[in-house]
Short mmCIF file of N, CA and C in Angstrom, two decimals:
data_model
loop_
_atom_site.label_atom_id
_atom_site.label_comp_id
_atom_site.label_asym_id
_atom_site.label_seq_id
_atom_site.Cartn_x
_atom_site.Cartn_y
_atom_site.Cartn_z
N UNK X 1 133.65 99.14 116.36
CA UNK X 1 133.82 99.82 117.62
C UNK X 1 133.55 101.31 117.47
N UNK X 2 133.51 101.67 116.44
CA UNK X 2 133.48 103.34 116.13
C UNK X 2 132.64 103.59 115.89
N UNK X 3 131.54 102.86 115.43
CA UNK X 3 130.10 102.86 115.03
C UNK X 3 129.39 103.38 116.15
N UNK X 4 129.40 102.18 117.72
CA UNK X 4 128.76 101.85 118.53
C UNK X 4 129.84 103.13 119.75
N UNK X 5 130.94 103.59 119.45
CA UNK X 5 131.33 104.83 119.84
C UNK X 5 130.41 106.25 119.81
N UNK X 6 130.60 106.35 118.33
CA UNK X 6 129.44 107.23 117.89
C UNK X 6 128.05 107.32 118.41
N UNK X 7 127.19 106.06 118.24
CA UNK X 7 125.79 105.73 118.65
C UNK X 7 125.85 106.24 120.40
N UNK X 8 126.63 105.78 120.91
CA UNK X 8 126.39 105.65 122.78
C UNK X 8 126.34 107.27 122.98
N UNK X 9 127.64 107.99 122.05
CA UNK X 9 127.74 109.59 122.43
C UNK X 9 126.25 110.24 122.25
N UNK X 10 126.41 110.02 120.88
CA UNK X 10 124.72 110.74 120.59
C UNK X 10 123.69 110.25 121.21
N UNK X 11 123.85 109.16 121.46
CA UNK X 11 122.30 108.35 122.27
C UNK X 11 122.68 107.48 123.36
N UNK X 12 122.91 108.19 124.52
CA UNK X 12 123.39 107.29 125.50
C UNK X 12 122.74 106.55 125.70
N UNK X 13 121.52 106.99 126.05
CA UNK X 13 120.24 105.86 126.49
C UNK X 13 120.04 104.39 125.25
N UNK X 14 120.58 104.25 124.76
CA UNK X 14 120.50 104.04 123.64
C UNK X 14 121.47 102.26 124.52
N UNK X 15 122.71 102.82 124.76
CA UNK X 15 123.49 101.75 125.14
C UNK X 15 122.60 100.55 126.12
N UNK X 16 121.76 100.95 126.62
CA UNK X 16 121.42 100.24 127.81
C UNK X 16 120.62 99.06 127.22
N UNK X 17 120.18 98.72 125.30
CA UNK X 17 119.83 97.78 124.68
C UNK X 17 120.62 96.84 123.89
N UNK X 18 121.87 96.66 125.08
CA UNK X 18 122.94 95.95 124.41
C UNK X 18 123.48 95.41 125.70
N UNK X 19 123.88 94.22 125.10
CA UNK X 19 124.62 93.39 125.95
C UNK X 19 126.08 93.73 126.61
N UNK X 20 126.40 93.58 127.57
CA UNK X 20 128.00 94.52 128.40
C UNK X 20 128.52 94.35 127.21
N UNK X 21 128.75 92.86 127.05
CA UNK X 21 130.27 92.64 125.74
C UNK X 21 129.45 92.72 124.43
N UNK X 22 129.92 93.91 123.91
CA UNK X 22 129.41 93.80 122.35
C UNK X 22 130.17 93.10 121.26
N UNK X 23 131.01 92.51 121.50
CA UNK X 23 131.91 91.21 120.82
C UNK X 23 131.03 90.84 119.59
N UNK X 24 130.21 90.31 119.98
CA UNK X 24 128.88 89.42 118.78
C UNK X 24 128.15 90.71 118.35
N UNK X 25 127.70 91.60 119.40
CA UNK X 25 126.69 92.32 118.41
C UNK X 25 128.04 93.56 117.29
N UNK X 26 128.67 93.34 117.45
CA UNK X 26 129.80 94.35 116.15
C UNK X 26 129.80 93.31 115.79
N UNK X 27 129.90 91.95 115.59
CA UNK X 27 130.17 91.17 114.39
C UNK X 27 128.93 91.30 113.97
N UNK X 28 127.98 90.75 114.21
CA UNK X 28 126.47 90.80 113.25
C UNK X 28 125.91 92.18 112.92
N UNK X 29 126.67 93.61 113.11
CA UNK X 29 126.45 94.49 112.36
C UNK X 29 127.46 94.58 111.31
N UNK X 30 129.09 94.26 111.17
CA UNK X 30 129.73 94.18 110.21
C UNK X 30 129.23 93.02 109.13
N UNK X 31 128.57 91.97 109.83
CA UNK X 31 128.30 91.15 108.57
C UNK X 31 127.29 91.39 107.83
N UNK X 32 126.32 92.21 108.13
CA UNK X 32 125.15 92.82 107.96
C UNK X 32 125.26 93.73 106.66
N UNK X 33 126.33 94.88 107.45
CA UNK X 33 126.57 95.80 106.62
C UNK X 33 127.51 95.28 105.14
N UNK X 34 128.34 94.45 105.47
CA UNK X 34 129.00 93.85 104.46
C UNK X 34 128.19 93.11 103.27
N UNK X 35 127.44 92.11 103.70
CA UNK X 35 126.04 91.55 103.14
C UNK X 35 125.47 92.55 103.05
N UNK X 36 125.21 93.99 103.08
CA UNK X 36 124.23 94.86 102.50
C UNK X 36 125.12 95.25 101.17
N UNK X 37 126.27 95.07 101.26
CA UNK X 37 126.99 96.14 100.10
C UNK X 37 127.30 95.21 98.76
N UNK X 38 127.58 93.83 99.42
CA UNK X 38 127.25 92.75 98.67
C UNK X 38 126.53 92.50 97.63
N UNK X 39 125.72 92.45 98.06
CA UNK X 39 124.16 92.02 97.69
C UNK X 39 123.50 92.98 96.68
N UNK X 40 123.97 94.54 97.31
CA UNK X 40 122.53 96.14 96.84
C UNK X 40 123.03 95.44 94.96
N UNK X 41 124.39 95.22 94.29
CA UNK X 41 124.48 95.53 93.43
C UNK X 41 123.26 94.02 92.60
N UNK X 42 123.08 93.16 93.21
CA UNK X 42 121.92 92.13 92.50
C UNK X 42 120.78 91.60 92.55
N UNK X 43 120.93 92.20 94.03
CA UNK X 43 119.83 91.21 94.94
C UNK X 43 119.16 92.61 95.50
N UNK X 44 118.92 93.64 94.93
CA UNK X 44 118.46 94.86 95.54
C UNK X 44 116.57 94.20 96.01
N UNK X 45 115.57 93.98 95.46
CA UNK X 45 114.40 93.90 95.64
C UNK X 45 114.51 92.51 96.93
N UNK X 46 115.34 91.47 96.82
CA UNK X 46 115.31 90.78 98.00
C UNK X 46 116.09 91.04 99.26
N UNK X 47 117.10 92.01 98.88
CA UNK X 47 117.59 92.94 100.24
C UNK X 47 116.47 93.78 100.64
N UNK X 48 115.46 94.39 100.22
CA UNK X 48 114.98 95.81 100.53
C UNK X 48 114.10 94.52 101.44
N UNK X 49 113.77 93.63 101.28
CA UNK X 49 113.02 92.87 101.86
C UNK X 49 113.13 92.24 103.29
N UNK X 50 114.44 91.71 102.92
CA UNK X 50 115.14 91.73 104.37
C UNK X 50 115.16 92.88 105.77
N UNK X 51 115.39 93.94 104.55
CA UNK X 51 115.88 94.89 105.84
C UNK X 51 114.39 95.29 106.36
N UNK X 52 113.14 95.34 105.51
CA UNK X 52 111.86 95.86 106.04
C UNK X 52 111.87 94.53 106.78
N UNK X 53 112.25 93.36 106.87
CA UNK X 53 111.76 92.43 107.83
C UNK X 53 112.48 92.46 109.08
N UNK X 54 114.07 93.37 108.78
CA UNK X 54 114.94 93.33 110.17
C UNK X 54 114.57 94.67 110.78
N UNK X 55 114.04 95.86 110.33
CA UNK X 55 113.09 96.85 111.00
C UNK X 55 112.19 96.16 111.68
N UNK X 56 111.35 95.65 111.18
CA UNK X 56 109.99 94.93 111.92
C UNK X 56 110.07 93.82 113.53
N UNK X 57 111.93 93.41 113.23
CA UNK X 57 112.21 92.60 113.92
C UNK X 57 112.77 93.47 114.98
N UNK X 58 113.53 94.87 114.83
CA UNK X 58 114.14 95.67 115.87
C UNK X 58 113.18 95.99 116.57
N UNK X 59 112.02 96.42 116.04
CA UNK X 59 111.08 96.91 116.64
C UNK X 59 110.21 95.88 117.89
N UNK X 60 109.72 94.47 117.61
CA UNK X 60 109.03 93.96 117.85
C UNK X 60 110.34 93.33 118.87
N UNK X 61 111.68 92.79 119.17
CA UNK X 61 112.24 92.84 119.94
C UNK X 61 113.13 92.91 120.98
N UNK X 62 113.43 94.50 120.17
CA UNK X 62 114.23 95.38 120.93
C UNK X 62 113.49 96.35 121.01
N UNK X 63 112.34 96.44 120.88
CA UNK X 63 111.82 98.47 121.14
C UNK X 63 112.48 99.44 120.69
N UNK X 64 113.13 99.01 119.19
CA UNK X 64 113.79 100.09 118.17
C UNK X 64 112.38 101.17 118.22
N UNK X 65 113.18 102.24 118.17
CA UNK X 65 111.65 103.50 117.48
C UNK X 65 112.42 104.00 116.74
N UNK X 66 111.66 104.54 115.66
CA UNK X 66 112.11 104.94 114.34
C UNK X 66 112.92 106.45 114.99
N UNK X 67 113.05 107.23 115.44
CA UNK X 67 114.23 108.68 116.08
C UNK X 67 115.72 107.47 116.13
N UNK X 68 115.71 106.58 116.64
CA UNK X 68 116.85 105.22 116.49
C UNK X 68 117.72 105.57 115.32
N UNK X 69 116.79 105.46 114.26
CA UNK X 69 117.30 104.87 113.11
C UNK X 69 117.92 106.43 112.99
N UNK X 70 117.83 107.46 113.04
CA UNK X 70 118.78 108.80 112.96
C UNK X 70 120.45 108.73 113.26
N UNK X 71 120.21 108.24 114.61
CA UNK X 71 121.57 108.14 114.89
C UNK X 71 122.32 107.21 114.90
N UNK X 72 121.82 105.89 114.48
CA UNK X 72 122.23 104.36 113.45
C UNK X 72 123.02 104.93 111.92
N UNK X 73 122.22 106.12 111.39
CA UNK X 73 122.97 106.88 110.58
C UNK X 73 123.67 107.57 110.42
N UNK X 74 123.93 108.30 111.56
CA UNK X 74 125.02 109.18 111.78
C UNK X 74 125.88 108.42 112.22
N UNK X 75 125.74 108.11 113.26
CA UNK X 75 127.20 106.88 113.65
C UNK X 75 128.02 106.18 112.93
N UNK X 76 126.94 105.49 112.00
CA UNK X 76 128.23 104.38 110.82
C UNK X 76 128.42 105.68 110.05
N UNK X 77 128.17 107.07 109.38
CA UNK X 77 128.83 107.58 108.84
C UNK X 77 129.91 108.09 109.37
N UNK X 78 129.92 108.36 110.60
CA UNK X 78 131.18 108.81 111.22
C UNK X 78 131.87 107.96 111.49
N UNK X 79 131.47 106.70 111.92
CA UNK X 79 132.81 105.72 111.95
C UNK X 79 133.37 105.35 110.69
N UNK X 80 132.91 105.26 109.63
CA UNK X 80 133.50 104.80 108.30
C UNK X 80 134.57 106.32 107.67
N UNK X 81 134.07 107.35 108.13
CA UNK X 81 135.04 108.73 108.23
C UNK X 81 136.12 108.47 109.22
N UNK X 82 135.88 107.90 110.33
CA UNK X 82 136.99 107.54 110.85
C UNK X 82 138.35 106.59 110.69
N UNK X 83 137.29 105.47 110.02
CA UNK X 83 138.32 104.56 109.70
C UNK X 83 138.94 104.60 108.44
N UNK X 84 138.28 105.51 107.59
CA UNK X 84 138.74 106.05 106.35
C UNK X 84 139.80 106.75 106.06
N UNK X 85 139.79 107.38 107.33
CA UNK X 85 141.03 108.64 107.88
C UNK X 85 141.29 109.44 106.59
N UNK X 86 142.79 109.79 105.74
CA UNK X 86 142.91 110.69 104.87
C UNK X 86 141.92 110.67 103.54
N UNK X 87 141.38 108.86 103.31
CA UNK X 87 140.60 108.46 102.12
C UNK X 87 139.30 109.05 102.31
N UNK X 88 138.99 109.47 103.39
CA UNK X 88 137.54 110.26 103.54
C UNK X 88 137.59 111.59 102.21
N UNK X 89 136.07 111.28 101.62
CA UNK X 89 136.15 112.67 100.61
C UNK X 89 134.82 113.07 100.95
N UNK X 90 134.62 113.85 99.99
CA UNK X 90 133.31 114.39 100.37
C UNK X 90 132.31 113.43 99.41
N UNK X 91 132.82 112.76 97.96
CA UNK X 91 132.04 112.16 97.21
C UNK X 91 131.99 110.54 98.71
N UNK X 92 132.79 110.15 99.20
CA UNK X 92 132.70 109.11 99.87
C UNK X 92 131.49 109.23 101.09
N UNK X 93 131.70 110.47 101.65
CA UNK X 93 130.69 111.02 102.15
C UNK X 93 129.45 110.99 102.11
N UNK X 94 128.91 111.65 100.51
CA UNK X 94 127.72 111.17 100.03
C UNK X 94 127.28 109.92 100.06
N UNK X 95 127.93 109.13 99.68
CA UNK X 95 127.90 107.76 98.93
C UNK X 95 127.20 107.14 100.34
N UNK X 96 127.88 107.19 101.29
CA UNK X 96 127.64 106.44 102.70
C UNK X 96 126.45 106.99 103.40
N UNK X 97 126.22 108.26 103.16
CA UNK X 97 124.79 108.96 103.16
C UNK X 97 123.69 108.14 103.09
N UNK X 98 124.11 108.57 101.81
CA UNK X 98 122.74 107.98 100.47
C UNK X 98 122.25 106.40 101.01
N UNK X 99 123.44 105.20 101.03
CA UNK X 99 123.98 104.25 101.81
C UNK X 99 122.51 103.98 102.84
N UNK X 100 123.18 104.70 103.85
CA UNK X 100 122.47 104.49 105.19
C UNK X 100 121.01 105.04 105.12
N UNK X 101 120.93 106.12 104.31
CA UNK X 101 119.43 106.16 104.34
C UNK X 101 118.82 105.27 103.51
N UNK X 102 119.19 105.15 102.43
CA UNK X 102 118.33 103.47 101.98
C UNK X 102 118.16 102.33 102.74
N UNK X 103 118.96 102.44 103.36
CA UNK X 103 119.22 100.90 104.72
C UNK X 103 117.91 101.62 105.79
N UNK X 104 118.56 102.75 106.51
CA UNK X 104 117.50 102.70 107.46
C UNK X 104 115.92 103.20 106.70
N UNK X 105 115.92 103.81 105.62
CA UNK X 105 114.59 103.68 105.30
C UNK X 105 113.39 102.56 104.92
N UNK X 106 114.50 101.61 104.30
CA UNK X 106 113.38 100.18 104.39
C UNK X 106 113.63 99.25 105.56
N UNK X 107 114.16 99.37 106.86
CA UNK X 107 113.65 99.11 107.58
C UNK X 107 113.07 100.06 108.42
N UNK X 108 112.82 101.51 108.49
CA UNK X 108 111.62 102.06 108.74
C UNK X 108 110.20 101.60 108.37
N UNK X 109 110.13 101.27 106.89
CA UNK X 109 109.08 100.49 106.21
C UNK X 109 108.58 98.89 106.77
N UNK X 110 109.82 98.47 107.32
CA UNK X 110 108.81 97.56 108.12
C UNK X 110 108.62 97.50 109.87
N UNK X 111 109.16 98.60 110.46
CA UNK X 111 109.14 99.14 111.53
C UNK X 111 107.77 99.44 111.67
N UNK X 112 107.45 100.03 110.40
CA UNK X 112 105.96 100.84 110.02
C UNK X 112 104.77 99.48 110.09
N UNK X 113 105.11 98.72 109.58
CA UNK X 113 104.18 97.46 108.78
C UNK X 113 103.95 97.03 109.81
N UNK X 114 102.51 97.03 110.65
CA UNK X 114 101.89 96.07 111.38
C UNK X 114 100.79 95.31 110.92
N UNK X 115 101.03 95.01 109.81
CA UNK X 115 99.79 93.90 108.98
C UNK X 115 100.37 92.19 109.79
N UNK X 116 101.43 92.25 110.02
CA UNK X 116 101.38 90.82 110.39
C UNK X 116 102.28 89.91 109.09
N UNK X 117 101.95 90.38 108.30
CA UNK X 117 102.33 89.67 106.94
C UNK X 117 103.88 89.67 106.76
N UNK X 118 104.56 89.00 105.92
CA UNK X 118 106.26 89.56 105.64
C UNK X 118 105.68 90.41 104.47
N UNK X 119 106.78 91.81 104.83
CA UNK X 119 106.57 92.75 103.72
C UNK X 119 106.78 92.49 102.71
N UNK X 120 106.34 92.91 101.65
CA UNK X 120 106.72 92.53 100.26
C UNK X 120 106.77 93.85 99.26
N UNK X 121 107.04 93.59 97.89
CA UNK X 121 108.20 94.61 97.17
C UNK X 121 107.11 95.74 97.11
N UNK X 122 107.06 97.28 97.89
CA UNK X 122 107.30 98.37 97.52
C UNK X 122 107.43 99.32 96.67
#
């Protein structure tokens, strides 16, 4: 809820590619994100894969544009500062940074990819 708090402030226009009840779409971004944090430590080359294929998929149908993916990053950092409350540091900070720009950068990469093909390893 703090994510999609964040996102609507900075990008109102933004809300109007979501369904009234976001019920389902906060679950399939927590499971997402959870399965991203999962995964980065084994499965890094078949995650990076995924996410260039779930860029390719925002794009093609939702009319994600890559300026999107800015405030997709700012938002979950501020909601995870939020829900972090006193445990927020500044190393936690970074970490969730670093985080989100690896996430939204390979699916920028297949946001980018109009070969048609599924992307492959980078």
């Amino acid at each position: 809820e703090a994510f999609y708090a964040h996102l609507f402030e900075m990008a109102p226009a933004a809300r109007a590619m979501f369904a009234p009840d976001m019920t389902a779409q906060m679950q399939r971004m927590t499971d997402v994100l959870l399965g991203t944090l999962v995964a980065l430590e084994n499965e890094a080359p078949a995650l990076e894969a995924k996410l260039r294929a779930l860029g390719a998929l925002h794009r093609d149908r939702w009319q994600v544009q890559p300026a999107h993916y800015l405030y997709i990053a700012h938002a979950l950092t501020r909601a995870v500062r939020d829900v972090a409350g006193p445990a927020w540091s500044g190393s936690l900070s970074s970490s969730w940074i670093a985080l989100t720009q690896w996430i939204t950068g390979h699916m920028l990469i297949g946001h980018h990819d109009h070969s048609g093909a599924p992307p492959g390893p980078r």
